[in-house]
Coordinates of C-alpha atoms in Angstrom, one line a residue:
X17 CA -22.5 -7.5 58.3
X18 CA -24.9 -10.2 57.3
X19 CA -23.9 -12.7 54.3
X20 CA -26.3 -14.1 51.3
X21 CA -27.0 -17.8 51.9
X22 CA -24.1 -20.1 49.9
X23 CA -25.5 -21.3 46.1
X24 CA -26.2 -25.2 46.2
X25 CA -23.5 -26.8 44.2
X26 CA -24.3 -27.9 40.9
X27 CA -25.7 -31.9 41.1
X28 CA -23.4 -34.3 39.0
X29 CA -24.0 -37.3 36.6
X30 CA -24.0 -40.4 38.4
X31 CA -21.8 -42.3 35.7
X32 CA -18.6 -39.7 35.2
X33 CA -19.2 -37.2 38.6
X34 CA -19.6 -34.3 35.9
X35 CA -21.4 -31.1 37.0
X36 CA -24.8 -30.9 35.1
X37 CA -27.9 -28.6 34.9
X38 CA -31.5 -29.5 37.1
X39 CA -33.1 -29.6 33.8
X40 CA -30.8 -31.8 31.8
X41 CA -32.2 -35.0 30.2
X42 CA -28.6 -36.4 29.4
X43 CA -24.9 -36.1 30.6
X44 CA -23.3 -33.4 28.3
X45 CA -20.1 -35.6 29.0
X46 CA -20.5 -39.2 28.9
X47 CA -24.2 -38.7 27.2
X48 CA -25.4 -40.6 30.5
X49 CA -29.7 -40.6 30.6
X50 CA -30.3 -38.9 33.6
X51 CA -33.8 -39.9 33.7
X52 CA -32.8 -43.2 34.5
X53 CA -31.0 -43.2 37.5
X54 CA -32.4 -44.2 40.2
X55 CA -32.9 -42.7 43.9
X56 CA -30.5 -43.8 46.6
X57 CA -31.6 -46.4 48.3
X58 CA -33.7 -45.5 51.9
X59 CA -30.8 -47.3 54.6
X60 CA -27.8 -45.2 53.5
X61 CA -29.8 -41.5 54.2
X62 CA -27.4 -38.0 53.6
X63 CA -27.0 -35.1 55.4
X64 CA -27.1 -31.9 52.6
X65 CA -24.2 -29.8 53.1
X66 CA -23.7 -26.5 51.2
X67 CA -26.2 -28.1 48.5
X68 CA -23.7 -31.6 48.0
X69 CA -24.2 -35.2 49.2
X70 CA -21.8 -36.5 51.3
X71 CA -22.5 -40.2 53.1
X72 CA -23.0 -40.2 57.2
X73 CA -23.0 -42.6 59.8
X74 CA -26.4 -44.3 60.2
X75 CA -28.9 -42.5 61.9
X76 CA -33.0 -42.3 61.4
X77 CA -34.5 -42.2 57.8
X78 CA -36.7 -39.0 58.8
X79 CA -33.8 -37.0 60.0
X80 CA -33.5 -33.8 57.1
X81 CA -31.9 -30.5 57.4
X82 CA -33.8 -27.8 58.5
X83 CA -33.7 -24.4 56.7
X84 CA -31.1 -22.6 57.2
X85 CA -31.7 -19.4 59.6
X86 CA -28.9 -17.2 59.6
X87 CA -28.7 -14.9 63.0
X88 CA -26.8 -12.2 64.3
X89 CA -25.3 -13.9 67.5
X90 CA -22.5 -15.6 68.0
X91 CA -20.3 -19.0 67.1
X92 CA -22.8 -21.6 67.2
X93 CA -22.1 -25.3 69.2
X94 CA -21.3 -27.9 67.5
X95 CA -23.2 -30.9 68.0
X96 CA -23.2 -34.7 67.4
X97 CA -25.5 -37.0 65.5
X98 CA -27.6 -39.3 67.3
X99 CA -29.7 -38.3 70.3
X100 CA -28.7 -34.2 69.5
X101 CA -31.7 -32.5 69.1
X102 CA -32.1 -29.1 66.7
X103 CA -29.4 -26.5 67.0
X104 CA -31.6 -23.4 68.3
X105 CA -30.0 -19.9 68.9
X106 CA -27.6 -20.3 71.3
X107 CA -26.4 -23.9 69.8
X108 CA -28.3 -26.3 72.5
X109 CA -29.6 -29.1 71.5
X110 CA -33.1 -29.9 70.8
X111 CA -34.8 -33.3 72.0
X112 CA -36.3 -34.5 68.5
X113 CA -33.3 -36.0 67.3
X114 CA -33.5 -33.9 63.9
X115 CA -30.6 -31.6 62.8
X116 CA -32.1 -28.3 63.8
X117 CA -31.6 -24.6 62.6
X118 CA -28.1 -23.7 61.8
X119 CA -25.8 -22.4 63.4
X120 CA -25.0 -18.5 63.4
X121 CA -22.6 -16.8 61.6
X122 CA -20.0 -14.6 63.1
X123 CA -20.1 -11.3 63.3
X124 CA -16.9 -10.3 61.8
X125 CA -17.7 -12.3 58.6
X126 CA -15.3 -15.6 59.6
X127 CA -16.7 -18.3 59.1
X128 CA -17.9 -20.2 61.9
X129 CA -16.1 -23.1 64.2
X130 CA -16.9 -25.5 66.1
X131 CA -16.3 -26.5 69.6
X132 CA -13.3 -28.3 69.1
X133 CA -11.6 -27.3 65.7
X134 CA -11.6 -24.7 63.0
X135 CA -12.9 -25.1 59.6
X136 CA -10.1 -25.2 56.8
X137 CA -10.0 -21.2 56.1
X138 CA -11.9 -20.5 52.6
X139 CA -13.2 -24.1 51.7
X140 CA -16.1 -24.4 54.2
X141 CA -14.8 -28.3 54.6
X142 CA -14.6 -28.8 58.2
X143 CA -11.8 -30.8 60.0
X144 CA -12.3 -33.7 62.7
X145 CA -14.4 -32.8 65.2
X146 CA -15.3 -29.1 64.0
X147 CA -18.8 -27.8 62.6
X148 CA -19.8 -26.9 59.3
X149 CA -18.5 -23.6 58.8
X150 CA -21.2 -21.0 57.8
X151 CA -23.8 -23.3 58.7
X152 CA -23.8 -24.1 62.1
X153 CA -24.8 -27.8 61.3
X154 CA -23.1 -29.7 63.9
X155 CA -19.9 -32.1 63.0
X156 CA -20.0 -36.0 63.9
X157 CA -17.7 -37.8 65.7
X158 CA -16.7 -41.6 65.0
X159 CA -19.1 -42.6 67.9
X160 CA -22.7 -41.0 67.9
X161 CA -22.5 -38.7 70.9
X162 CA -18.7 -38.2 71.5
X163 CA -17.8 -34.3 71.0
X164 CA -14.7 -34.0 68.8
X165 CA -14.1 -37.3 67.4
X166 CA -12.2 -37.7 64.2
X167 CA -14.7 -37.6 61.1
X168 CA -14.4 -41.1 59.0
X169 CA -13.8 -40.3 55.3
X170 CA -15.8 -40.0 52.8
X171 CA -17.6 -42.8 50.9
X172 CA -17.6 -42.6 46.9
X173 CA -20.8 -42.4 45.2
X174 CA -23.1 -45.4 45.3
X175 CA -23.2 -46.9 41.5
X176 CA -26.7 -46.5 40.3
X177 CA -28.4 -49.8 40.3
X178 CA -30.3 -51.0 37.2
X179 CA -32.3 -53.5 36.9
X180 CA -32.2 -55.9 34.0
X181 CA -29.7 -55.9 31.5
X182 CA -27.1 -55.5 34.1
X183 CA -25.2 -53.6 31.7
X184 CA -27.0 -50.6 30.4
X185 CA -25.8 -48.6 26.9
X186 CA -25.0 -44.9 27.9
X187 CA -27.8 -42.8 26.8
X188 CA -30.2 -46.1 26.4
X189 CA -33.1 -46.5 28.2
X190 CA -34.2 -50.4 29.2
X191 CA -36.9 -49.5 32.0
X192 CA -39.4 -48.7 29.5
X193 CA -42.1 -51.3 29.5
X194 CA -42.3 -54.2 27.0
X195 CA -44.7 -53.4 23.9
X196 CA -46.7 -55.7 22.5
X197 CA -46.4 -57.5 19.1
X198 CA -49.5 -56.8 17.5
X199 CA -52.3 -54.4 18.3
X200 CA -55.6 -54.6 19.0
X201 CA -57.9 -53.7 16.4
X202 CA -60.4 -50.6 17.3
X203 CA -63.5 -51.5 18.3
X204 CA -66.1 -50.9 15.1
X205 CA -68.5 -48.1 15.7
X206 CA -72.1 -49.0 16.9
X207 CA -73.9 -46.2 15.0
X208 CA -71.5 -47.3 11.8
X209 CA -72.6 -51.1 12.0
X210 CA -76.2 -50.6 13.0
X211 CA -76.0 -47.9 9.8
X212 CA -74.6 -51.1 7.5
X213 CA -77.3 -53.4 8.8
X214 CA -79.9 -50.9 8.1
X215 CA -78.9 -50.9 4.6
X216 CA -78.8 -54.3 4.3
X217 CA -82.0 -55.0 5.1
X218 CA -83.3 -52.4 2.8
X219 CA -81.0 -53.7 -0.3
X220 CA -83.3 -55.3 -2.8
X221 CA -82.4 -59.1 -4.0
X222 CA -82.0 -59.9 -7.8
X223 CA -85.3 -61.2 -9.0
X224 CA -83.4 -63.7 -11.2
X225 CA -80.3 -65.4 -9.0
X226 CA -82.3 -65.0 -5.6
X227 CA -78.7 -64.1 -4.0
X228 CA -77.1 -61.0 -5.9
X229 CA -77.4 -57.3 -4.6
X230 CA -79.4 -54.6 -7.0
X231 CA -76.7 -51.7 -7.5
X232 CA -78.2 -48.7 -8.0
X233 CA -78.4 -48.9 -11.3
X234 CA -81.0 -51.5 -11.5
X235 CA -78.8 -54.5 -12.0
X236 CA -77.7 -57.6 -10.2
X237 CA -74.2 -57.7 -8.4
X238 CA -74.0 -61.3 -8.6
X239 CA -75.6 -62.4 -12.0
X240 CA -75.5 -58.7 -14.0
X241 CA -79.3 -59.2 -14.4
X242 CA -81.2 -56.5 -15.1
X243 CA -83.7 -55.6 -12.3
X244 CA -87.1 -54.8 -13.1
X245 CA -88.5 -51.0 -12.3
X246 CA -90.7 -50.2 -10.4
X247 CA -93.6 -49.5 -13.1
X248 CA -92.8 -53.3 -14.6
X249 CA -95.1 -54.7 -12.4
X250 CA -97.7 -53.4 -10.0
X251 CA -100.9 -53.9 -7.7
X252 CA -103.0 -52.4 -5.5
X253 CA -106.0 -52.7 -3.9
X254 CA -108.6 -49.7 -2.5
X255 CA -111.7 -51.1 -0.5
X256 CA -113.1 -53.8 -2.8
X257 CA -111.6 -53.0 -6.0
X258 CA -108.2 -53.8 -7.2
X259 CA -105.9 -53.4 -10.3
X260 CA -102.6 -55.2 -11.6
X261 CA -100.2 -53.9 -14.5
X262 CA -97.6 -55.4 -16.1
X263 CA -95.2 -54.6 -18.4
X264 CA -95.7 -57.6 -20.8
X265 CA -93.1 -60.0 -22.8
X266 CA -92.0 -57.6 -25.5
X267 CA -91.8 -54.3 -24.3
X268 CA -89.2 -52.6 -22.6
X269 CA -91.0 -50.3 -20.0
X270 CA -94.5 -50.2 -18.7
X271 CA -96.7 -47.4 -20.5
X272 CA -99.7 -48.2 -18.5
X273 CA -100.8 -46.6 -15.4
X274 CA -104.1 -47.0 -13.0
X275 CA -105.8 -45.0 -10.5
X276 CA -108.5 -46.4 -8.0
X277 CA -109.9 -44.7 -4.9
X278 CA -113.1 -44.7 -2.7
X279 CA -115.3 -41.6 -1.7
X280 CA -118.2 -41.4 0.3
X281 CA -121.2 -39.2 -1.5
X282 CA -123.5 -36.6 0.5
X283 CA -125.7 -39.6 1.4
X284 CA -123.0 -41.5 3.1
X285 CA -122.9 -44.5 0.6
X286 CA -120.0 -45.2 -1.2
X287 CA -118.5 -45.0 -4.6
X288 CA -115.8 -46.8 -6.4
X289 CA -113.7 -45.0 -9.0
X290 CA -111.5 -46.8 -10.8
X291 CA -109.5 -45.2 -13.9
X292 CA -106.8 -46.9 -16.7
X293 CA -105.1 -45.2 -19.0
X294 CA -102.5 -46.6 -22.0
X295 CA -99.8 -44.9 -23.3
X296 CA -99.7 -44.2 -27.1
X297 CA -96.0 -46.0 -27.8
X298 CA -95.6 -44.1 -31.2
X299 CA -95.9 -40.7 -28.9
X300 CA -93.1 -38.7 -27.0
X301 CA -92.9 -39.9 -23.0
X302 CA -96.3 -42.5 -23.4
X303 CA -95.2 -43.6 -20.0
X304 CA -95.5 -39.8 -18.5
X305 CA -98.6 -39.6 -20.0
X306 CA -100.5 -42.7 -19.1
X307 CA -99.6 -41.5 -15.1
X308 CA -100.5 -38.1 -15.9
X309 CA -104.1 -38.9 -16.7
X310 CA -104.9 -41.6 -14.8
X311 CA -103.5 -39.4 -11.3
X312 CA -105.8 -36.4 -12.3
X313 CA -108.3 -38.3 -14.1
X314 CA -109.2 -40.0 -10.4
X315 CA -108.0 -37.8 -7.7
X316 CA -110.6 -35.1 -10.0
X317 CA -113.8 -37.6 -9.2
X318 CA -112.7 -38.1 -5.8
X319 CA -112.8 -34.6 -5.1
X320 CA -116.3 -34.0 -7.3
X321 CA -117.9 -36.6 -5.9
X322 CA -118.6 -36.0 -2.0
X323 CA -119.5 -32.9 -3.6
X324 CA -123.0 -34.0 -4.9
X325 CA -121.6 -34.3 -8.8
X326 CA -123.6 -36.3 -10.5
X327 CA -121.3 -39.7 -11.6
X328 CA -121.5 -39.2 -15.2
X329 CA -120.8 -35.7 -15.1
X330 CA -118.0 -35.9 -13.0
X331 CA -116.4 -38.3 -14.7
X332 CA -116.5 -35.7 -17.9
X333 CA -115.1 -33.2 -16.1
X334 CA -112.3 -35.9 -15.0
X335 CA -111.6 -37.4 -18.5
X336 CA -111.1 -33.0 -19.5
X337 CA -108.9 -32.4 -16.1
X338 CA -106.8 -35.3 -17.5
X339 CA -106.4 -33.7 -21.6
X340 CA -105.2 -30.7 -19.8
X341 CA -102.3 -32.4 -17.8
X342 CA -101.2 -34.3 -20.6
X343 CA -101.4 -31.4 -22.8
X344 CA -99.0 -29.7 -20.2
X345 CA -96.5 -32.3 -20.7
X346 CA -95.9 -30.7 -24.2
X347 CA -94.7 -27.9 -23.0
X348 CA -90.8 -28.4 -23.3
X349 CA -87.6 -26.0 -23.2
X350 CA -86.7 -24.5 -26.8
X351 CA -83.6 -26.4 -26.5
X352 CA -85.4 -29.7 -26.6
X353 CA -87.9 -28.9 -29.8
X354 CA -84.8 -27.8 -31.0
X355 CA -82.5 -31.2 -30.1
X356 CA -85.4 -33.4 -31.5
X357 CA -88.0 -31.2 -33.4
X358 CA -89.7 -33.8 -34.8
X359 CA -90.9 -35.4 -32.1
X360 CA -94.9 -35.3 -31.4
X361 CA -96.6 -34.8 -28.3
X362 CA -97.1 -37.1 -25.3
X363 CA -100.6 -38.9 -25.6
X364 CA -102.4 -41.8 -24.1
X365 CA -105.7 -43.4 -23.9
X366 CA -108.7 -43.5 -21.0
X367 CA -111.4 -45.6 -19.7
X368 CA -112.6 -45.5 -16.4
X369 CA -115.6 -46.7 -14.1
X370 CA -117.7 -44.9 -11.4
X371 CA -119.9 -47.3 -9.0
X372 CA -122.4 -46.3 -6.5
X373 CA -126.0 -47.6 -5.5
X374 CA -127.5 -49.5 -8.0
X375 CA -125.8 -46.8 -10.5
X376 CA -122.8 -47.7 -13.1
X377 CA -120.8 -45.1 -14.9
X378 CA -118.4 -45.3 -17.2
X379 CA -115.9 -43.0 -19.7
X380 CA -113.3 -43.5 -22.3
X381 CA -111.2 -41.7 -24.8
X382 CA -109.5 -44.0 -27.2
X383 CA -109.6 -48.3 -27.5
X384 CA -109.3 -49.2 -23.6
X385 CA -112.0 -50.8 -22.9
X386 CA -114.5 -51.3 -20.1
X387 CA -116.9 -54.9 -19.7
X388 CA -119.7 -56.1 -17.9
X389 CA -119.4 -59.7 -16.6
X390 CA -122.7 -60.8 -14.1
X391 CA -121.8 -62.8 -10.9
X392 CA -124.3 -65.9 -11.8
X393 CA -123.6 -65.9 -15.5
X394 CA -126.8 -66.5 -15.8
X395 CA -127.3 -63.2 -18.2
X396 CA -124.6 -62.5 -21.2
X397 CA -122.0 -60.2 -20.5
X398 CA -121.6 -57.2 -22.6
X399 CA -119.4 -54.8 -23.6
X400 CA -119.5 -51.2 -22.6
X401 CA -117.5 -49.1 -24.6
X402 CA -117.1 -48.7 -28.4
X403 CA -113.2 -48.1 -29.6
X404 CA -112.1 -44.7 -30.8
X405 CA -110.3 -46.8 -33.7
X406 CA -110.1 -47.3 -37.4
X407 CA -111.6 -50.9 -37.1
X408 CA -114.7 -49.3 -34.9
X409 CA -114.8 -46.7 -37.8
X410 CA -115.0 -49.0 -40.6
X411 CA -117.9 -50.8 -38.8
X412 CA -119.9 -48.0 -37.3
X413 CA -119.7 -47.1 -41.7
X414 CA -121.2 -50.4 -42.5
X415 CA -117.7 -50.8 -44.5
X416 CA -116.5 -53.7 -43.1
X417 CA -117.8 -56.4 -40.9
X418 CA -115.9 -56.0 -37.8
X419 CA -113.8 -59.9 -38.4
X420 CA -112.5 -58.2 -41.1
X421 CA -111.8 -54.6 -40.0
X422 CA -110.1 -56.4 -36.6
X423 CA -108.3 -58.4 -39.1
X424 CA -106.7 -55.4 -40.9
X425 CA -103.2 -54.3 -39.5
X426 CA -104.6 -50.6 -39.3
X427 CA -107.3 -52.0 -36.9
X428 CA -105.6 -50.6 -33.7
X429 CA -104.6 -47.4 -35.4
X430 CA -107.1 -45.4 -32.5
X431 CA -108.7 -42.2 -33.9
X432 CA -109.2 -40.4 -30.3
X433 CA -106.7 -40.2 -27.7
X434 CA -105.4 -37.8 -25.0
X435 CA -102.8 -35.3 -26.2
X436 CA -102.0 -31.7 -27.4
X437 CA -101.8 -32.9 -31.1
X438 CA -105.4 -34.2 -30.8
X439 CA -107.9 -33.0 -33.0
X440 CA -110.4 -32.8 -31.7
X441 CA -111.3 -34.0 -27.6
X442 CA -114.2 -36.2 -27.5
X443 CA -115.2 -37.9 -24.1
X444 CA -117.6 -40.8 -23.9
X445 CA -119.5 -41.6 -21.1
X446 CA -122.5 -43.8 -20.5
X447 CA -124.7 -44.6 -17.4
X448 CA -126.0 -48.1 -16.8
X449 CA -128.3 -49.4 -14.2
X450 CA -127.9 -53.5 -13.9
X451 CA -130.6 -55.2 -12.1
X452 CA -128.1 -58.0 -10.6
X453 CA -124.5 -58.3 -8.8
X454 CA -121.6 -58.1 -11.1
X455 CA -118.4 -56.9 -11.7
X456 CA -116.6 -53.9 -13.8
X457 CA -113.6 -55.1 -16.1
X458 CA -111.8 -51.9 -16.9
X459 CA -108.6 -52.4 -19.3
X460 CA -106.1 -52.3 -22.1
X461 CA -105.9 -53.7 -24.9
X462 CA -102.9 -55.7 -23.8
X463 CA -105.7 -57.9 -22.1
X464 CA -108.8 -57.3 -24.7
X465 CA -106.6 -58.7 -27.3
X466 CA -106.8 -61.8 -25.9
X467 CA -110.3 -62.0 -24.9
X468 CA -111.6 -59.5 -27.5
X469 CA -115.1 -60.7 -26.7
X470 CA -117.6 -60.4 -23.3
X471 CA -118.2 -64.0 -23.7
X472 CA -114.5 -64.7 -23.9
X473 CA -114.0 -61.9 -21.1
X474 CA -116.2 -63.7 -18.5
X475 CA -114.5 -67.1 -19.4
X476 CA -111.2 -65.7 -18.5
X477 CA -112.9 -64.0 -15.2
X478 CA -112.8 -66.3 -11.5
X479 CA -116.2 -66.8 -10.2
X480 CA -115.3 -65.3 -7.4
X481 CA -114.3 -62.0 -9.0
X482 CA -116.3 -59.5 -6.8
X483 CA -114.8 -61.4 -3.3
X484 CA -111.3 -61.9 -4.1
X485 CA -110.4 -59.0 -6.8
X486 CA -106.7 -58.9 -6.8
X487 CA -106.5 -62.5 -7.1
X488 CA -108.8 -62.4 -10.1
X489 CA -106.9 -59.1 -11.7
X490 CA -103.8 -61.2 -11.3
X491 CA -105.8 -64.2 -13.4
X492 CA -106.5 -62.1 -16.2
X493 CA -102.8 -60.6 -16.0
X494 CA -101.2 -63.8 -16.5
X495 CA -103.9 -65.2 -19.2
X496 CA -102.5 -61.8 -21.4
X497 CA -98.9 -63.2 -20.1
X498 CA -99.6 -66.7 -21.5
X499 CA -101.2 -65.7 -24.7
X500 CA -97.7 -63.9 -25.6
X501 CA -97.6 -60.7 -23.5
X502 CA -97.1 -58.6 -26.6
X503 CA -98.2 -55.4 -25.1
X504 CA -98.6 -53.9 -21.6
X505 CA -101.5 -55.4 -19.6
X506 CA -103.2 -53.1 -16.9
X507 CA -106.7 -54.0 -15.5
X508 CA -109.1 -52.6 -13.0
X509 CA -111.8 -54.8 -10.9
X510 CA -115.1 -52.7 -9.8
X511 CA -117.4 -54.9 -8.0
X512 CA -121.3 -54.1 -8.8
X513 CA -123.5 -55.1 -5.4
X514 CA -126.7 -53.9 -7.7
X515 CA -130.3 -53.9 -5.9
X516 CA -133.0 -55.0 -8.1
X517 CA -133.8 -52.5 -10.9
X518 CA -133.9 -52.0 -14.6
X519 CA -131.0 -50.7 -16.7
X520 CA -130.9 -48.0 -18.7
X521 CA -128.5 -46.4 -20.6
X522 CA -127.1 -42.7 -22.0

């Protein structure tokens, strides 16, 4: 009867010759890294037999055992290293010069001899000059070739070799490779560091130190200066007019606020609309209010006038829009009439200018002013608004000359203004028709204070006023500034490119 194939023998740890497991790591004995032995070397090759190493005489490195085949014919032929070729069937020889299929096992369940010796019964170790038993692999001789000569004995196991430290620690590892020192840092991310330089170049510089960072609080990294807002200071320019306001020398926030804006009318000629409102600072949120009015006020004629309105009555129509969004600003939660219910209403003042073809408009509610200053000088300038004020009162009743009534400290108390506590809404306008060039001076009285006066108006005024506006807004800005910047300072500049016709007035 046939016989199951022989189980390899279990491998064993190169450092004590103790039986281990294929998957073991480390000797169970000695504690012996088995990862880190290394492979025989190529010039002394083995012949497997029944699954253990055993050393051979020197034959080619390619020579390997074949498979075993187990048949069902008779003793196989023993054969010799060297020039033998495969054992086939019968136990001839093959001419490759490989080991080739086993030999057969017996029929009666012996195990197998050779040709000329028996196999020591029960071990499967063969003799001199016998097979393997069970196997049919072919036994050697001392000389390659000669049948039956004595086998030499075995060599011990080849010490592993190790390189460097000669001397390896059981269960230490030294072929690992050598780690550096220090680490390379990571490379910084791209996206990160153009990110950082995009907010670099946006971070604003401390108007005071020239060097410091503005945190977002509004105040310098460097020196701890506070920054000033954005309302503290500003300009613009629409077409040929232009307007600068400033938050002056004494107060702590801006209250002022501008509009300007160019529209074309059904005709196709142009008009100028410039509008400047002043927060009342004894109100509740002045500042709110002043950009309140002064956004509806002009974005209100803009939209009236390519609509045919007539100038005048658009720009009534604008100074109501503008009551009505200040108005609005009064209406607050029940928890904050409740938190401070003595607080009035927001409320600000309103003058503003409308110029088209040979036509001058202008409106007001309150003591912002608007002036008339010629481009020769060779006419007086004038004045085209009267104050909604106690002073203007006291004057207009023949009470007081108005030296003395400006002189009074109630002289700016104003007596018409834009708000929901005002009692009643009152919007000025007047229509003028100048028969030469000029320009429209449209402002607070954080600048009139200074140059109450047309005469001292136009002093104050550039030349050049209707060709290089802004510079000339920023003239009269800093006169205010130099005089002692008590209050904000906002003003408008409306070129006037008249033809040649008489004025009139409504």
């Amino acid at each position: 009867m046939s016989q199951m194939p022989r189980q390899a023998a279990l491998p064993t740890c190169p450092s004590c010759a103790e039986p281990v497991d294929a998957g073991d790591r480390f000797c169970g004995a000695c504690g012996y890294d088995l990862s880190a032995a290394p492979s025989r070397p190529d010039d002394h090759p083995t012949l497997t037999m029944n699954g253990s190493a055993h050393p051979a005489s020197a034959h080619p490195a390619s020579a390997r055992p074949a498979p075993a085949q187990p048949t069902t014919h008779g003793t196989g032929t023993a054969g010799t290293v060297g020039n033998a070729g495969a054992v086939g069937a019968s136990g001839a020889m093959g001419p490759s010069g490989a080991v080739g299929s086993p030999g057969p096992v017996g029929s009666s369940g012996a195990e197998a001899t050779g040709a000329n010796g028996t196999a020591v019964p029960g071990t499967g170790i063969p003799v001199p000059g016998t097979g393997v038993p069970g196997t049919g692999v072919p036994g050697t001789g001392a000389s390659a070739g000669v049948p039956g000569a004595p086998l030499p004995p075995p060599a011990a196991p080849a010490a592993p070799a190790l390189a460097a430290p000669p001397a390896p620690v059981a269960g230490v590892r030294f072929d690992r490779p050598s780690e550096p020192d220090e680490y390379a840092l990571q490379a910084p991310d791209p996206r990160v560091a153009a990110e950082a330089a995009a907010v670099a170049e946006t971070a604003k510089v401390c108007v005071a130190c020239r060097a410091g960072r503005v945190d977002d609080d509004g105040y310098c990294e460097n020196c701890g200066h506070a920054q000033p807002r954005e309302r503290d200071h500003m300009e613009a320019e629409s077409g040929p007019i232009a307007a600068v306001s400033d938050r002056g020398l004494r107060h702590h926030r801006n209250e002022d606020s501008f509009g300007l804006g160019c529209a074309a009318l059904p005709d196709g000629s142009p008009a100028l609309v410039a509008i400047v409102c002043d927060g009342v600072s004894s109100a509740t949120r002045p500042d709110d209010a002043s950009l309140a009015a002064a956004r509806t006020a002009s974005e209100s004629l803009l939209a009236a006038l390519p609509q045919g309105a007539h100038p005048q009555q658009a720009m009534h129509e604008a100074i109501v829009a503008a009551s009505h969004a200040v108005n609005a600003l009064a209406d607050e939660p029940a928890t904050a009439r409740e938190q401070a219910p003595h607080q009035n209403a927001p409320a600000c003042t309103l003058v503003g200018s409308v110029v088209t073809a040979g036509l001058l408009v202008v409106g007001w509610v309150g003591d912002s002013r608007a002036y008339w200053v010629p481009a020769d000088r060779s006419s007086p300038p004038a004045r085209l608004t009267e104050d909604d004020s106690w002073a203007a009162q006291m004057v207009a009743a023949g009470l007081m000359s108005e030296a003395e009534a400006y002189a009074d400290e109630r002289a700016h108390a104003i007596t018409g203004w834009l708000g929901a506590d005002a009692y009643e809404l009152e919007p000025h306008t007047a229509s003028f028709k100048p028969d030469r060039p000029g320009v429209v001076v449209v402002c607070t009285d954080g600048l009139w204070n200074y140059a109450e006066a047309a005469e001292e108006m136009a002093e104050v005024l550039p030349p050049d006023a209707a060709d290089r506006p802004l510079h000339s807004a920023r003239v009269l800005v800093g006169h205010a500034l130099d005089g002692g910047g008590h209050d904000n300072v906002t003003v408008a500049l409306v070129p006037f490119p008249a033809p040649v016709q008489g004025a009139g007035s409504a």
